[in-house]
Short mmCIF file of C-alpha atoms in Angstrom, two decimals:
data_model
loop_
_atom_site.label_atom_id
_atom_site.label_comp_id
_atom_site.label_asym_id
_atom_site.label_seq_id
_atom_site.Cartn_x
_atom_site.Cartn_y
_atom_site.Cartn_z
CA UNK A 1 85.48 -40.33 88.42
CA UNK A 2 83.74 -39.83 85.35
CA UNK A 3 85.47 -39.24 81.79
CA UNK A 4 86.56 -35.79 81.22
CA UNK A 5 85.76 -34.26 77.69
CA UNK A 6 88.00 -32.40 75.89
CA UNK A 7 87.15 -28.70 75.21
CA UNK A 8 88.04 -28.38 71.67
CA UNK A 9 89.30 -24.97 70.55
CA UNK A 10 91.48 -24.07 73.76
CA UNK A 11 94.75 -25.98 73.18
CA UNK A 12 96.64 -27.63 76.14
CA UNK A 13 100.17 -28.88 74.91
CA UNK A 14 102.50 -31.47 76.62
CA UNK A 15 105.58 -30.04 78.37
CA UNK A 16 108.06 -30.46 75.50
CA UNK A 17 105.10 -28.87 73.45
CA UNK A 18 105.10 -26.09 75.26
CA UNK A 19 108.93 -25.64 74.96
CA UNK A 20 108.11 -25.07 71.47
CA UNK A 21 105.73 -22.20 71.87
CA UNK A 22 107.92 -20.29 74.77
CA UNK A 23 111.09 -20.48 72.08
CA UNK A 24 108.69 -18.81 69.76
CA UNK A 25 107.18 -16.40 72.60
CA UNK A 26 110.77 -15.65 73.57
CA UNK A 27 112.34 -15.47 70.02
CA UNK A 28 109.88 -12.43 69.20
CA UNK A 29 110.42 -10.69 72.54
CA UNK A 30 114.42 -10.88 72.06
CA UNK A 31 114.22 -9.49 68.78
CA UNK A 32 111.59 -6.98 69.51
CA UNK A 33 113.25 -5.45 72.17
CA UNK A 34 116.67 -5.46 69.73
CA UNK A 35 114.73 -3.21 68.15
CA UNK A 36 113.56 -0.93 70.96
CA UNK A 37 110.21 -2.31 70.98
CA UNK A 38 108.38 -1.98 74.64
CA UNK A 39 106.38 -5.03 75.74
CA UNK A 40 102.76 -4.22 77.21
CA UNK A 41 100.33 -6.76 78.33
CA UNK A 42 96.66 -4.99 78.20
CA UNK A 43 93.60 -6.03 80.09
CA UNK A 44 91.63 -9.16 78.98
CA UNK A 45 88.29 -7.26 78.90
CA UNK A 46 87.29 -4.11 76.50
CA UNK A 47 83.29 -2.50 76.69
CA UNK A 48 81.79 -4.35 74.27
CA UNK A 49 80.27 -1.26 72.37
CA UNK A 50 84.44 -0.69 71.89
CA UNK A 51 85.12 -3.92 70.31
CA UNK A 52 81.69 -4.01 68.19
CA UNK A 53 82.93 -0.90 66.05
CA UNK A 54 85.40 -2.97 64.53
CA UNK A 55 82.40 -4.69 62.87
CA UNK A 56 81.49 -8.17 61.92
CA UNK A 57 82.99 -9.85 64.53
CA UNK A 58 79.59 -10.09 67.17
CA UNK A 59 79.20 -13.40 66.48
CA UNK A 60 82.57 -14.55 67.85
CA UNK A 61 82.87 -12.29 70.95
CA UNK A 62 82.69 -13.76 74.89
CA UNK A 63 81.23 -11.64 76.81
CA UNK A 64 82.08 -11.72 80.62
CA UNK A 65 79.85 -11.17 83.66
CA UNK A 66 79.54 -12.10 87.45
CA UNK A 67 77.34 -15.44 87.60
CA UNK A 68 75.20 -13.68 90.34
CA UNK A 69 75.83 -10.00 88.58
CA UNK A 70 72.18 -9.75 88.57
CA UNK A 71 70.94 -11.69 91.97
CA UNK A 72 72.42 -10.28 94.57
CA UNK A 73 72.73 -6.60 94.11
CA UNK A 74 76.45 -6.16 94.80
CA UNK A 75 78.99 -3.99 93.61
CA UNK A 76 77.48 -4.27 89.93
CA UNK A 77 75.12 -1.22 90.68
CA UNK A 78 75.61 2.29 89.18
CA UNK A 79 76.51 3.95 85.90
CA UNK A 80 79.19 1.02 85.01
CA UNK A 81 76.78 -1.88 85.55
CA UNK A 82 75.22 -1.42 81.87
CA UNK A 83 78.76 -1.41 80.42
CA UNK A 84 78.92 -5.36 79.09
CA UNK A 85 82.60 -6.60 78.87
CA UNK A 86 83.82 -8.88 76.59
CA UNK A 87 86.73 -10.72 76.04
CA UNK A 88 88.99 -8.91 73.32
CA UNK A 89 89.55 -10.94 70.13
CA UNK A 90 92.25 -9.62 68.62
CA UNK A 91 95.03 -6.90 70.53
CA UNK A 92 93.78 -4.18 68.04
CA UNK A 93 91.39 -2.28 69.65
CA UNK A 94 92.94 -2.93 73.13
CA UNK A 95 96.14 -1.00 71.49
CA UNK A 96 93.70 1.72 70.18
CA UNK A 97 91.80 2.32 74.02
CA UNK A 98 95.43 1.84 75.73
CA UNK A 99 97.28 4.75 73.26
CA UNK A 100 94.60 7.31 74.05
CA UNK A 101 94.25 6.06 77.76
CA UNK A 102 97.88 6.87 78.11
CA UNK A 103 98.72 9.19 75.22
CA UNK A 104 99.95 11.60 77.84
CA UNK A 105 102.41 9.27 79.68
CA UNK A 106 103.76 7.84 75.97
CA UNK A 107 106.54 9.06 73.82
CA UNK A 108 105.80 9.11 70.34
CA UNK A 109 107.02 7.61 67.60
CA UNK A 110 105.49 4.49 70.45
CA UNK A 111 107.12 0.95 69.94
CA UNK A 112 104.98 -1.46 71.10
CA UNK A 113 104.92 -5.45 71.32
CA UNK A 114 102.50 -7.52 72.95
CA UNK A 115 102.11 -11.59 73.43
CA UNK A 116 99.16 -12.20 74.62
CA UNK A 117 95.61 -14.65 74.55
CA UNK A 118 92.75 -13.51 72.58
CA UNK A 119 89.59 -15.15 72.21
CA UNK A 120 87.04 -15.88 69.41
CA UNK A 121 83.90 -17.83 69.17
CA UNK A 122 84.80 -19.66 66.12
CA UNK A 123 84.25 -23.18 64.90
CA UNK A 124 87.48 -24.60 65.56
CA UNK A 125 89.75 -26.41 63.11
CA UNK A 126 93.08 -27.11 61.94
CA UNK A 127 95.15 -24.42 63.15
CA UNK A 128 91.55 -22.06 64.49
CA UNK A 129 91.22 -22.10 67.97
CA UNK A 130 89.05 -20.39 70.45
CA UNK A 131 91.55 -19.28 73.06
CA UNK A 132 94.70 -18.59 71.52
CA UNK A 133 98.22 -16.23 71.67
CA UNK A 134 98.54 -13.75 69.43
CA UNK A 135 102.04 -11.73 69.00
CA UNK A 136 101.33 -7.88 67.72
CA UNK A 137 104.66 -5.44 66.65
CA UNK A 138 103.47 -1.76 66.08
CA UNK A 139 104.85 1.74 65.44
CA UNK A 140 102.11 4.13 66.25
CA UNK A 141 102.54 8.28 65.44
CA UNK A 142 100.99 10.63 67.09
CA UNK A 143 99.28 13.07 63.85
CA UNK A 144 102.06 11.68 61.69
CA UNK A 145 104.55 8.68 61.39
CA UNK A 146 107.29 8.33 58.53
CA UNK A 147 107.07 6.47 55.78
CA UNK A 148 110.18 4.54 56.21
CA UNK A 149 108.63 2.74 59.41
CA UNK A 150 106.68 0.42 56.92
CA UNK A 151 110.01 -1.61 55.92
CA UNK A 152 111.67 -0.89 59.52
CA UNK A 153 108.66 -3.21 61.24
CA UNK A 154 108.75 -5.82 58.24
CA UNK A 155 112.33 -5.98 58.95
CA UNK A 156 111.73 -6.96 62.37
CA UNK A 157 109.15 -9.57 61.46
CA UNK A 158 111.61 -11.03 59.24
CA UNK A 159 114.42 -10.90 61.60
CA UNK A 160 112.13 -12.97 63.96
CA UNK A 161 110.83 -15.58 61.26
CA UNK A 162 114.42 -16.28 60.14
CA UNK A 163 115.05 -16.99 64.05
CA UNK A 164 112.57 -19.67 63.95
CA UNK A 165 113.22 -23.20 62.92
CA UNK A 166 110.93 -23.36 60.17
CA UNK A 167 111.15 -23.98 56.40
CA UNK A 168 111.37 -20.79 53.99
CA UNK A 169 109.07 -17.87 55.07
CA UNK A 170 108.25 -15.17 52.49
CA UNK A 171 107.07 -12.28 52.81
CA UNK A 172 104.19 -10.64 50.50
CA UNK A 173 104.10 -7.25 49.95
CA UNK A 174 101.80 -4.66 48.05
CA UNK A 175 101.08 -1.27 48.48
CA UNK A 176 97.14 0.08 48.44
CA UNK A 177 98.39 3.23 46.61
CA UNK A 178 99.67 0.95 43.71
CA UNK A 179 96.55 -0.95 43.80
CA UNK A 180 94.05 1.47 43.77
CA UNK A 181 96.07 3.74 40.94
CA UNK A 182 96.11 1.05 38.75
CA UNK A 183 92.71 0.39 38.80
CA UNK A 184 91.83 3.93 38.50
CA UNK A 185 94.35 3.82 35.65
CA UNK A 186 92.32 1.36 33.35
CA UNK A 187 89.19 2.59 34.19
CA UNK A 188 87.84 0.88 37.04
CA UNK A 189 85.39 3.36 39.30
CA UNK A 190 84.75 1.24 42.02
CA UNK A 191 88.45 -0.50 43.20
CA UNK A 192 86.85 -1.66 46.36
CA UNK A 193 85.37 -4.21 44.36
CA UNK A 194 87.97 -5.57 42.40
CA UNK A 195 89.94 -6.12 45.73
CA UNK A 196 87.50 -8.10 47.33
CA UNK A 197 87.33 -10.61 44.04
CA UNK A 198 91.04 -10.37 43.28
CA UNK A 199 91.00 -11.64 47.32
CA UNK A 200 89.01 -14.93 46.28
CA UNK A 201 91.99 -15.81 43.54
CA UNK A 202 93.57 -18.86 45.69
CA UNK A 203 90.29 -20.05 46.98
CA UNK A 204 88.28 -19.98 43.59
CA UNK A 205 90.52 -19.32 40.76
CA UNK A 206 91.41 -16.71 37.91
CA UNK A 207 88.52 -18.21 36.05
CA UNK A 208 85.69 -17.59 38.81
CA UNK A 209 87.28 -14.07 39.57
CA UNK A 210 87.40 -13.16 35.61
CA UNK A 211 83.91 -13.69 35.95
CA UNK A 212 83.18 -11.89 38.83
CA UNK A 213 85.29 -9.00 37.80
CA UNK A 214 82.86 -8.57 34.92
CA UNK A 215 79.35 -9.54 36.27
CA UNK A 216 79.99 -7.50 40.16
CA UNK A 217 82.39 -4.83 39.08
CA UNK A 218 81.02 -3.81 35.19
CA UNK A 219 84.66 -4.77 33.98
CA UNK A 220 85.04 -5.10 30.31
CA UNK A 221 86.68 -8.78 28.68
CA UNK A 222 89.97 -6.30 28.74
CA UNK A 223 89.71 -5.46 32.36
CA UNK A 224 89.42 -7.82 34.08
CA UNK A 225 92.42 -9.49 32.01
CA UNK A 226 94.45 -6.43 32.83
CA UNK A 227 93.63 -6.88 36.25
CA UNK A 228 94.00 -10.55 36.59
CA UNK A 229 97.77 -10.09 34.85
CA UNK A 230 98.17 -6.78 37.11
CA UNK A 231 97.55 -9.83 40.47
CA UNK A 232 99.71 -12.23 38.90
CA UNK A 233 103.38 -9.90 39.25
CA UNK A 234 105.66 -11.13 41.73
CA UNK A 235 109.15 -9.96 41.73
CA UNK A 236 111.90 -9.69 44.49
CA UNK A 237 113.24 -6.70 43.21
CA UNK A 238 111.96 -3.13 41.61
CA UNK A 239 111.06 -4.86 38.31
CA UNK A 240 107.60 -5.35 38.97
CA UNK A 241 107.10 -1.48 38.43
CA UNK A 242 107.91 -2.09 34.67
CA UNK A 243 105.27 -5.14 34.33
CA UNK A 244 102.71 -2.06 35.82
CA UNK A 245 103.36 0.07 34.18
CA UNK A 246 103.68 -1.91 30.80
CA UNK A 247 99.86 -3.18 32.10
CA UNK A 248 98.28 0.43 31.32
CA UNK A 249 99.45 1.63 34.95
CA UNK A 250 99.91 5.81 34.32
CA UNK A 251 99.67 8.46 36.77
CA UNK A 252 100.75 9.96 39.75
CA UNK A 253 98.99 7.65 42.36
CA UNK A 254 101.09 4.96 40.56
CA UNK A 255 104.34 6.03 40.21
CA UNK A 256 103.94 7.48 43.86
CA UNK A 257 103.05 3.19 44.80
CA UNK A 258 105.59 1.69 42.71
CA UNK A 259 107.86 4.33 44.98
CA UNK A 260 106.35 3.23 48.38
CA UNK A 261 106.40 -0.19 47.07
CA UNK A 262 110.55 -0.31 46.07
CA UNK A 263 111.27 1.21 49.38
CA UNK A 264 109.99 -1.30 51.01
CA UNK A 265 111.34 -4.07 48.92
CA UNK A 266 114.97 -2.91 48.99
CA UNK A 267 115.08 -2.14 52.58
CA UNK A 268 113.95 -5.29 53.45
CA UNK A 269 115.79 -7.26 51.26
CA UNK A 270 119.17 -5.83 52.45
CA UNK A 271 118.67 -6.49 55.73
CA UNK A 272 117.28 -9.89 55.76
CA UNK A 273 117.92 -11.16 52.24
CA UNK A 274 115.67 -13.57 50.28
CA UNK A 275 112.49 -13.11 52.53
CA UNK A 276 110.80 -10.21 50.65
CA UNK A 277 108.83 -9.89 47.55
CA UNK A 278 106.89 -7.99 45.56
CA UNK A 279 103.49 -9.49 45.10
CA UNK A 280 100.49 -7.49 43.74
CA UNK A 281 97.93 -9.86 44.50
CA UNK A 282 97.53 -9.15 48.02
CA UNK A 283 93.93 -7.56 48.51
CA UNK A 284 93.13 -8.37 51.90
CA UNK A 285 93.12 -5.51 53.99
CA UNK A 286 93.73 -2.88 51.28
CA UNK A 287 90.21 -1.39 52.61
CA UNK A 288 91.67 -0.95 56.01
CA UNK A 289 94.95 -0.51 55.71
CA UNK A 290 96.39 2.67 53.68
CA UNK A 291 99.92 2.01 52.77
CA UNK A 292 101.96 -0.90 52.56
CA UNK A 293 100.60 -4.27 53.11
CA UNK A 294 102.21 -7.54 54.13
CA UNK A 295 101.31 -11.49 54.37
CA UNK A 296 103.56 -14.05 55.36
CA UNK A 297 103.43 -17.48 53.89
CA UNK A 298 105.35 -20.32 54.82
CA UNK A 299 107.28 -22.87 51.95
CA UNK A 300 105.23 -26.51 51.64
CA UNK A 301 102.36 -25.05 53.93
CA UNK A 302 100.74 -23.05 51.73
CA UNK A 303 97.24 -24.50 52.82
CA UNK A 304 97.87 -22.78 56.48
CA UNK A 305 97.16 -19.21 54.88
CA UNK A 306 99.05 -16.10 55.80
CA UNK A 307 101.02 -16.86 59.31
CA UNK A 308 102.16 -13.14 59.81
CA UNK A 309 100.39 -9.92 58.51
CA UNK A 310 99.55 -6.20 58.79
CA UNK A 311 100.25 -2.97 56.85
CA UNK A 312 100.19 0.71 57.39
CA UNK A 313 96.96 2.05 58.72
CA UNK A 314 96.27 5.74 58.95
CA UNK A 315 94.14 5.90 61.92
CA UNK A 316 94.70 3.60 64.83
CA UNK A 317 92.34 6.11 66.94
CA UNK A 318 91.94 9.38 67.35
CA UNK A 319 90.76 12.15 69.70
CA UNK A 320 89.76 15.66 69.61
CA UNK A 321 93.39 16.99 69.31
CA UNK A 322 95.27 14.11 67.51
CA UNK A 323 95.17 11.13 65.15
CA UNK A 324 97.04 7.88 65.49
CA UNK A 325 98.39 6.34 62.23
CA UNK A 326 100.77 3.26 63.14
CA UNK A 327 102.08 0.73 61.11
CA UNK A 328 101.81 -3.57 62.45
CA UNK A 329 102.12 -6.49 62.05
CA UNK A 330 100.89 -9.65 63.83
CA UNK A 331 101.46 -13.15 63.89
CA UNK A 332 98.77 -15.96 64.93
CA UNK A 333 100.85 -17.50 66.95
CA UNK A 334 99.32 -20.61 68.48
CA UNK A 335 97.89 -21.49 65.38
CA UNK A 336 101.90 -21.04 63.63
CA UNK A 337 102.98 -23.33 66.65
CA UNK A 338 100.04 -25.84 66.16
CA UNK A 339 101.41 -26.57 62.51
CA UNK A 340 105.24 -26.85 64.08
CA UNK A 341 104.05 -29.33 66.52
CA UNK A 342 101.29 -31.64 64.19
CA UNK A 343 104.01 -31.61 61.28
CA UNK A 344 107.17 -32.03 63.47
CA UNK A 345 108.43 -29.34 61.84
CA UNK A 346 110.42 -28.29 65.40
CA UNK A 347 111.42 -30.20 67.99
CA UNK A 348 113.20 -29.67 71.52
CA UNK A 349 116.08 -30.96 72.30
CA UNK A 350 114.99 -32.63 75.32
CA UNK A 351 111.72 -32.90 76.39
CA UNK A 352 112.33 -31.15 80.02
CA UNK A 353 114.65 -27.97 80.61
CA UNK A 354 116.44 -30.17 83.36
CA UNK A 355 120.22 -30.88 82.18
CA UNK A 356 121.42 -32.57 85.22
CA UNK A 357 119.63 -35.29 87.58
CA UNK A 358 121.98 -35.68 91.23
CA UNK A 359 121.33 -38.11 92.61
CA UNK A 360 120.78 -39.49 95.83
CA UNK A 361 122.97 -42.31 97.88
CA UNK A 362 120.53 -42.50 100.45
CA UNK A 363 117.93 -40.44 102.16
CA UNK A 364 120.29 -39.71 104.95
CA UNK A 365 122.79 -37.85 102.22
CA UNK A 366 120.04 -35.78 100.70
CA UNK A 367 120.83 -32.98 101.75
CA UNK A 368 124.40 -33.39 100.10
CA UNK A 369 122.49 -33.89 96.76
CA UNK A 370 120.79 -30.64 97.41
CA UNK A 371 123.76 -28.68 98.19
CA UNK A 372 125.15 -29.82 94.61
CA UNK A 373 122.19 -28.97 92.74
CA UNK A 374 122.25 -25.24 94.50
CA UNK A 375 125.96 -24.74 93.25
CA UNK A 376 124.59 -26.26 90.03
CA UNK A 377 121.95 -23.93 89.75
CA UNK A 378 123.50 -20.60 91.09
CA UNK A 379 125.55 -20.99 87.76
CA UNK A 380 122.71 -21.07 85.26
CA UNK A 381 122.94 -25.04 84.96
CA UNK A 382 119.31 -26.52 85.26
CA UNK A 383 118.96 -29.59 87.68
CA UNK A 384 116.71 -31.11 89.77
CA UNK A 385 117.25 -33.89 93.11
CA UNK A 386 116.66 -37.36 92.09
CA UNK A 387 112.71 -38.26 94.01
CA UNK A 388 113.46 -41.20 95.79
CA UNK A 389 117.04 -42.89 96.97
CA UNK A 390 116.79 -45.71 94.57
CA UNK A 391 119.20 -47.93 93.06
CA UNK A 392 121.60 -45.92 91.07
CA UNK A 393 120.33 -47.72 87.42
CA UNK A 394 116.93 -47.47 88.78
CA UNK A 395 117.90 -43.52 88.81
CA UNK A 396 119.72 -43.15 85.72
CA UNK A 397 116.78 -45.31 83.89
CA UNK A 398 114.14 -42.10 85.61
CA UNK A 399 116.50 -39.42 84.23
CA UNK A 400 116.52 -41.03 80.59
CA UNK A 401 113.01 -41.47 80.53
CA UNK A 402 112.83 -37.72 81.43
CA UNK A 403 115.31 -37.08 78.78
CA UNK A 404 117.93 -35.68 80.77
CA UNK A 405 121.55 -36.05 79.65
CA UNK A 406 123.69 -36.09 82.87
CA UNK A 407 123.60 -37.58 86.28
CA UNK A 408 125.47 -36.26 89.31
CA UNK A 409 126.71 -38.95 91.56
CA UNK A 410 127.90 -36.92 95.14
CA UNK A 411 131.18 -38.28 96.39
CA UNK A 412 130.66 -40.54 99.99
CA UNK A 413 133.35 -40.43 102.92
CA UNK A 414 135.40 -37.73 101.04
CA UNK A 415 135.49 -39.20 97.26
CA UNK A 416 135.09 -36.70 94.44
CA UNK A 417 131.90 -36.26 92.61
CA UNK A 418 131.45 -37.64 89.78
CA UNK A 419 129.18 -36.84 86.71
CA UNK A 420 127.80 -39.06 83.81
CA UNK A 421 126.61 -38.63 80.55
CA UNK A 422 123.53 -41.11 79.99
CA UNK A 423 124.19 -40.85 76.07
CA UNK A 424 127.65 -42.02 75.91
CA UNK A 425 128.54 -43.44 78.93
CA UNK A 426 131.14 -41.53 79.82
CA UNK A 427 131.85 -40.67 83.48
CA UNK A 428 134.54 -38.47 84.72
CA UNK A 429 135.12 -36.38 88.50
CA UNK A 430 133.64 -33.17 88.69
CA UNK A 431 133.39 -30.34 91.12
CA UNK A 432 129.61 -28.38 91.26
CA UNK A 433 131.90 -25.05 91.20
CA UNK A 434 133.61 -25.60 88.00
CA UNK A 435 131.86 -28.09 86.19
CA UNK A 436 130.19 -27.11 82.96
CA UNK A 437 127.63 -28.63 80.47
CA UNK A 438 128.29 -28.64 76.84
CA UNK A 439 126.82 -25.82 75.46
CA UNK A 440 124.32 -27.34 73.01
CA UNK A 441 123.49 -29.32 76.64
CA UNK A 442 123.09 -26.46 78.55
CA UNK A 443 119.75 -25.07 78.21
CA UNK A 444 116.87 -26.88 76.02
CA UNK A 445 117.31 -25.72 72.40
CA UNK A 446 114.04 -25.83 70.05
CA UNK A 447 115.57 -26.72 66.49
CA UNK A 448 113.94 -27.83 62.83
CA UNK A 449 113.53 -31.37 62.82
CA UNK A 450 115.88 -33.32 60.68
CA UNK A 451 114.48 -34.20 57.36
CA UNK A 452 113.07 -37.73 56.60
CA UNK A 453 115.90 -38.58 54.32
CA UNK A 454 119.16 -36.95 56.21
#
């Protein structure tokens, strides 16, 4: 059989890998639905005229069709055979075509979350992948939404971060209001600009963006150090309004950010304390989004970028009768995993959800074995039937490799069962009815590695 080459960009992982990435998957759905979030899975394929709007994303798209779509002259034919699907690359604009699909079967304020693959034709690398799950959490309004939803999803996120076995996660918020009035406030016409080269701070420096600021955006020496100092404010409480405002920050649009802003903050940081800051040099997405913006960064991997974001956007989609404003966020999260899994940041607990092997005497008795791992089973205690009726050590020697911590030895000619942990040694009578596992035994657990010098 010849070699088979790897398809780089659509990750595979091991079994005990992929215990990792279901704790995440099922981590986010728990707390979502805390939350009264609804889960939705949307179709794989959108019209690619649909996904196209969303702009500068052609490159990257898949788009799907029938090998013989146009040989044989099937079921292609008629006014949808010109319609070219492709496969969506994000769960955006499948959210937007679902809520005015259904707008008439939803109930509004709609809480949505959705874990699903996407897929982008990008040059994979560390932590980019082609195929890959992405886990959305949105609040979408029909013509209106509150403002207060903007800290109630972030609060959510963070619940679900600080659920996750992972080193510090912080969350970086801003506000476009605040950013565009303080622009405005010091005399910048054209705040579009200054976003996108206050965006290119940790990539090229304050030194390359001074200089941008004054050769692409007409900013005086002044400017552009007001605006540098205006990025550099970072505060976990309501202080950084002060440091604004101290900048040369006046005016309503402002005072009504720094408002938006401390909402936020303080909302978030009393439910989930020590996640949530104040940062004011966040600029991605301030074109798109309209409110409050968030990016998620995670402590001593700083180099994997933002591993959660999203914000407040105004218009979702809209119709002839309504708009949609909604506020999200989203979290990569196959390329989050990838980093767990390469830096050992998680681990399972046992490499197979199996707690107990029985074993078998000989292949006469099976079905004795079998009747022990039903009982076993019908009370929530993972097990599986030993393969083959091999020497007991030859057994307990397969269930160690496997990394499963008990054996079940069936009682013969009316003897008691008895059960043995692999770890310790220890082996006492047991009864399939009553027996129970240690709880930290139970079930596979997905915890934070232990540090290199515990």
């Amino acid at each position: 059989m010849a070699k088979i080459a790897a398809l780089s960009g659509f990750p595979e992982w091991l079994p005990a890998e992929r215990l990792v990435e279901q704790h995440v998957m099922d981590v986010f759905r728990e707390v979502a639905e805390l939350h009264g979030f609804s889960g939705i899975e949307t179709r794989a394929v959108e019209p690619l005229e649909q996904m196209l709007r969303k702009g500068e994303i052609d490159k990257e798209v898949y788009v799907l069709r029938r090998l013989h779509a146009e040989d044989d002259g099937g079921d292609d034919s008629g006014a949808d055979a010109s319609r070219t699907l492709g496969l969506h690359f994000d769960l955006t604009v499948p959210l937007a075509r679902y809520v005015l699909e259904h707008q008439n079967d939803l109930s509004f304020p709609f809480r949505r979350f959705q874990i699903q693959k996407v897929w982008r034709g990008e040059r994979p690398q560390d932590g980019r992948f082609r195929e890959f799950y992405q886990a959305d959490l949105d609040v979408i309004g029909q013509d209106s939404l509150p403002g207060h939803v903007e800290a109630e999803v972030a609060i959510v996120m963070a619940e679900i971060l600080s659920r996750l076995p992972l080193p510090q996660v912080s969350i970086h918020a801003n506000t476009r209001r605040l950013s565009e009035g303080f622009f405005r406030a010091i005399g910048f016409e054209d705040h579009t600009a200054v976003l996108r080269a206050l965006d290119k701070l940790p990539k090229i420096g304050a030194e390359a963006v001074r200089t941008l600021l004054v050769d692409e955006s007409g900013a005086s020496a002044e400017q552009a150090d007001r605006a540098l100092a205006f990025a550099s404010i970072r505060t976990r409480d309501a202080s950084f309004g002060d440091q604004v405002r101290d900048l040369g920050g006046t005016g309503e649009m402002v005072e009504q950010g720094i408002a938006e802003l401390t909402a936020v903050i303080e909302r978030v940081e009393a439910a989930v304390p020590g996640m949530i800051l104040a940062d004011l040099s966040i600029a991605r997405g301030l074109d798109y989004y309209t409110g409050t913006v968030f990016e998620s960064f995670l402590e001593g991997h700083e180099s994997l970028g933002s591993i959660c974001s999203g914000g407040r956007y105004d218009r979702l989609a809209a119709d002839n009768r309504h708009t949609y404003p909604g506020v999200g966020l989203s979290i990569g999260l196959s390329r989050l995993v990838s980093r767990m899994l390469s830096t050992g940041i998680a681990v399972p607990t046992r490499s197979v959800p199996t707690c107990v092997l029985v074993s078998v005497g000989e292949e006469e008795s099976r079905g004795r074995s079998e009747a022990v791992a039903r009982a076993l089973r019908a009370r929530g205690i993972p097990c599986e039937v030993a393969p083959t009726a091999a020497k007991f050590g030859k057994q307990i020697r397969y269930a160690d490799r496997r990394g499963i911590p008990f054996v079940w030895f069936p009682g013969a000619d009316g003897a008691a069962d008895e059960v043995k942990d692999i770890r310790s040694g220890e082996q006492a009578p047991a009864d399939a009815g009553t027996w129970e596992a240690p709880a930290e035994d139970r079930l596979v657990r997905v915890v934070a590695a232990p540090s290199a010098d515990a």
